[in-house]
Amino acid sequence: MKLVWPSAKLLQAAAGASLRTYHRITHSVLPLLLEQYTKHTQSSQRRTILEMLLGFLELQQKWGHVEEDESTLLSLQGPVCSVVFSALLDSSVQLQLVGIKALTVLGSLQGFLSSSDLELVVDHLIRLALHEEDSQSSEAAMEVAGSLAPTYPKVFSGHMVPRLEKELQSGPPLRCVSSSEREESYHNCHSLQQRCLQALAAVSTHTSIVKETVPILLQHLQKVLKGTEAKNTQDMISVCQSLHRVALQCQQDAEGCWYFHQTVVPCLLAMAVQAAMPESTHTLPGKALLEEEVLAAMIPVISAATTHLSPELAAQSVSHVVPLFLKGDVSFLPQNSFPCSFQPFGDGECLEAQRRLVALLMAFVCSLPRDVAIPQQEWLLRELLALSCSCNCPFTATTAAKCFAGLVNKHPAGQQLDEILQLAVNRMEPSLAEGPRRTQALTLLLWVTKALVLRYHPLSSCLTDKLLGLLGDTELGPATADGFSLLMAESPDVLHKGCHADVRIMFRQRFFTDNVPKLVQGFHGAGPDVKANYLKGLSHVLNHLPKPVLVTELPTLLSLLLEALSCSDRVVQLSTLSCLHPLLLEAPQIMSLHVDTLVTKFLNLTSSPTMAVRIAALRCAHALTSLPTTVLLPYKGRVIRALAKPLDDKKRLVRKEAVAARGEWFLLGSPGR
């Protein structure tokens, strides 16, 4: 057994040289491997043999389909399938995983699996996906189902999908002896349903299967919506996550993408509108669907269903969705009989629930291709602007601001854009100066600034200057400083290339060049109570800057970064440490000039009350060992003594970093280092 691995690897290398050598070698080796698998009973030995067998199976893929009388593999079809299926039934997870991987290869070999073998494959995949305790095997089985489904769509739609649907619909046993048994029964049933949802999504990799699984998922979502259990929120999120996976898998197929969009998007909007009706908001199901977590889970579903639409189909869809929000036109929604009108931009506290659905509008309109015209866009922009500034609900105000920013980013340059931007500035300035809605105005300012910074709009510098001025505000300063992270980071739902936003190359470098000198100047001129805001803003900008750019600017900024480490704000400390860590590895010569200060600062922060800061400081102390050894040796004893304390930290992750850092410092200066 010790020589099986190297011997098989040599034989595989030879078999990969040509089709002729493959036939000659597999003719001798495959029967021998099958015999050895049967002979050995230990799972570890069987795993090694099966991995070698898998290597030869993968070589068959390299040479493609061969004539039946030439292929040794076809003559061994029965024994090979028997070995793979036995591995799937083994108690060893590692052997199961190799067997699952082998299924993918067998399924890709044309004509190798018979119809009865395929049904057995589906049986094994269902058992592993739904009932295997180990999550690795379960997830691997779902992945294999997804990879085989496009090759055998009829088998999976005819055998796997109906069984998954049946399992999804089954509930816990009605009779349970005790409350503990009842609780365990419900837990097991809930876990099984979660796996069913994941498996239905995983197998939806062919349009014909998608047309069967999507209605099942939507039907289950409606069933959960009508339920009264406390776990409904998590169940809704799980269904949305499965729908999101299906949407992503449909994006490269035009037919599947359009089917998913025209089936799922109207259905989700109809359920949301129904839940937002005044008479249903007092019930638990209505509240569950309108919760921020559920709406946040629906956003990527609608976005993924929209981004890959053709311009013609996207225009067809937008002609229905925008009038729904502006005019309350529900005619295109399924089950469109609602007790009252839908007016998300209307006035009145009773419409607060409807306003929350602007999040779904954002997911749709901000994911459209740039060349798709949005009907009544100016009207829509004005409504979004008003809502973002006047709404008391932070979630609604933020989503309205993001939707406004997403549309502004794609809006063609010209007088109309200039007018709407001027209207936004006129609306924001008085709200930022004073009043109860300063936070909403700041949120809008940040998102509009980001939208303009990404596309290099001339007004972006003016809005950025407003943000720099707000860093000196005692009330809004900290939130404004955090907003610089928003300006520089990739946004997950709007204003990124995946949703067709106008994102210019090197916008971060340009923002750095234009604004970091102003941040530094503002820091030096600021009062002691707001200095931390400038440091926090600077650290956010530097953290998102490409490291080669940062290294070139390091000499002028390092003193300020070192000063930031003395700031009491843990966010500033953490951002600065994460900024310094790669610089220690990439610019050791420059950093070594400040080694005394760095050692002192890092060691002090290893005693921080915040765990994340302690971990980051220890990682930086570890990274210090990349500096020249001659510079570090005078500090070796001091650092080793100081790092003894975090070895006893109450948090395991801190102790782990302390062990790694202290070990490197012990080895500093050793021969061969």
PDB file of C-alpha atoms in Angstrom, residues 225 227-233 236 280-291:
ATOM      1  CA  LEU A 225     -45.915  33.227   4.561  1.00  0.00           C
ATOM      2  CA  GLY A 227     -47.781  30.029   8.672  1.00  0.00           C
ATOM      3  CA  THR A 228     -47.758  31.236  12.238  1.00  0.00           C
ATOM      4  CA  GLU A 229     -44.487  29.794  13.554  1.00  0.00           C
ATOM      5  CA  ALA A 230     -41.848  32.052  15.062  1.00  0.00           C
ATOM      6  CA  LYS A 231     -39.156  30.701  12.696  1.00  0.00           C
ATOM      7  CA  ASN A 232     -40.946  32.008   9.604  1.00  0.00           C
ATOM      8  CA  THR A 233     -38.419  34.801   9.073  1.00  0.00           C
ATOM      9  CA  MET A 236     -38.336  32.960   4.167  1.00  0.00           C
ATOM     10  CA  SER A 280     -52.441  42.623   7.006  1.00  0.00           C
ATOM     11  CA  THR A 281     -49.594  44.461   8.727  1.00  0.00           C
ATOM     12  CA  HIS A 282     -50.831  43.523  12.192  1.00  0.00           C
ATOM     13  CA  THR A 283     -50.446  39.798  11.491  1.00  0.00           C
ATOM     14  CA  LEU A 284     -47.221  37.886  12.005  1.00  0.00           C
ATOM     15  CA  PRO A 285     -46.806  36.698   8.377  1.00  0.00           C
ATOM     16  CA  GLY A 286     -47.133  40.253   7.032  1.00  0.00           C
ATOM     17  CA  LYS A 287     -44.612  41.564   9.519  1.00  0.00           C
ATOM     18  CA  ALA A 288     -42.200  38.726   8.747  1.00  0.00           C
ATOM     19  CA  LEU A 289     -42.085  39.498   5.027  1.00  0.00           C
ATOM     20  CA  LEU A 290     -41.566  43.202   5.691  1.00  0.00           C
ATOM     21  CA  GLU A 291     -38.692  42.678   8.111  1.00  0.00           C
TER      22      GLU A 291
END
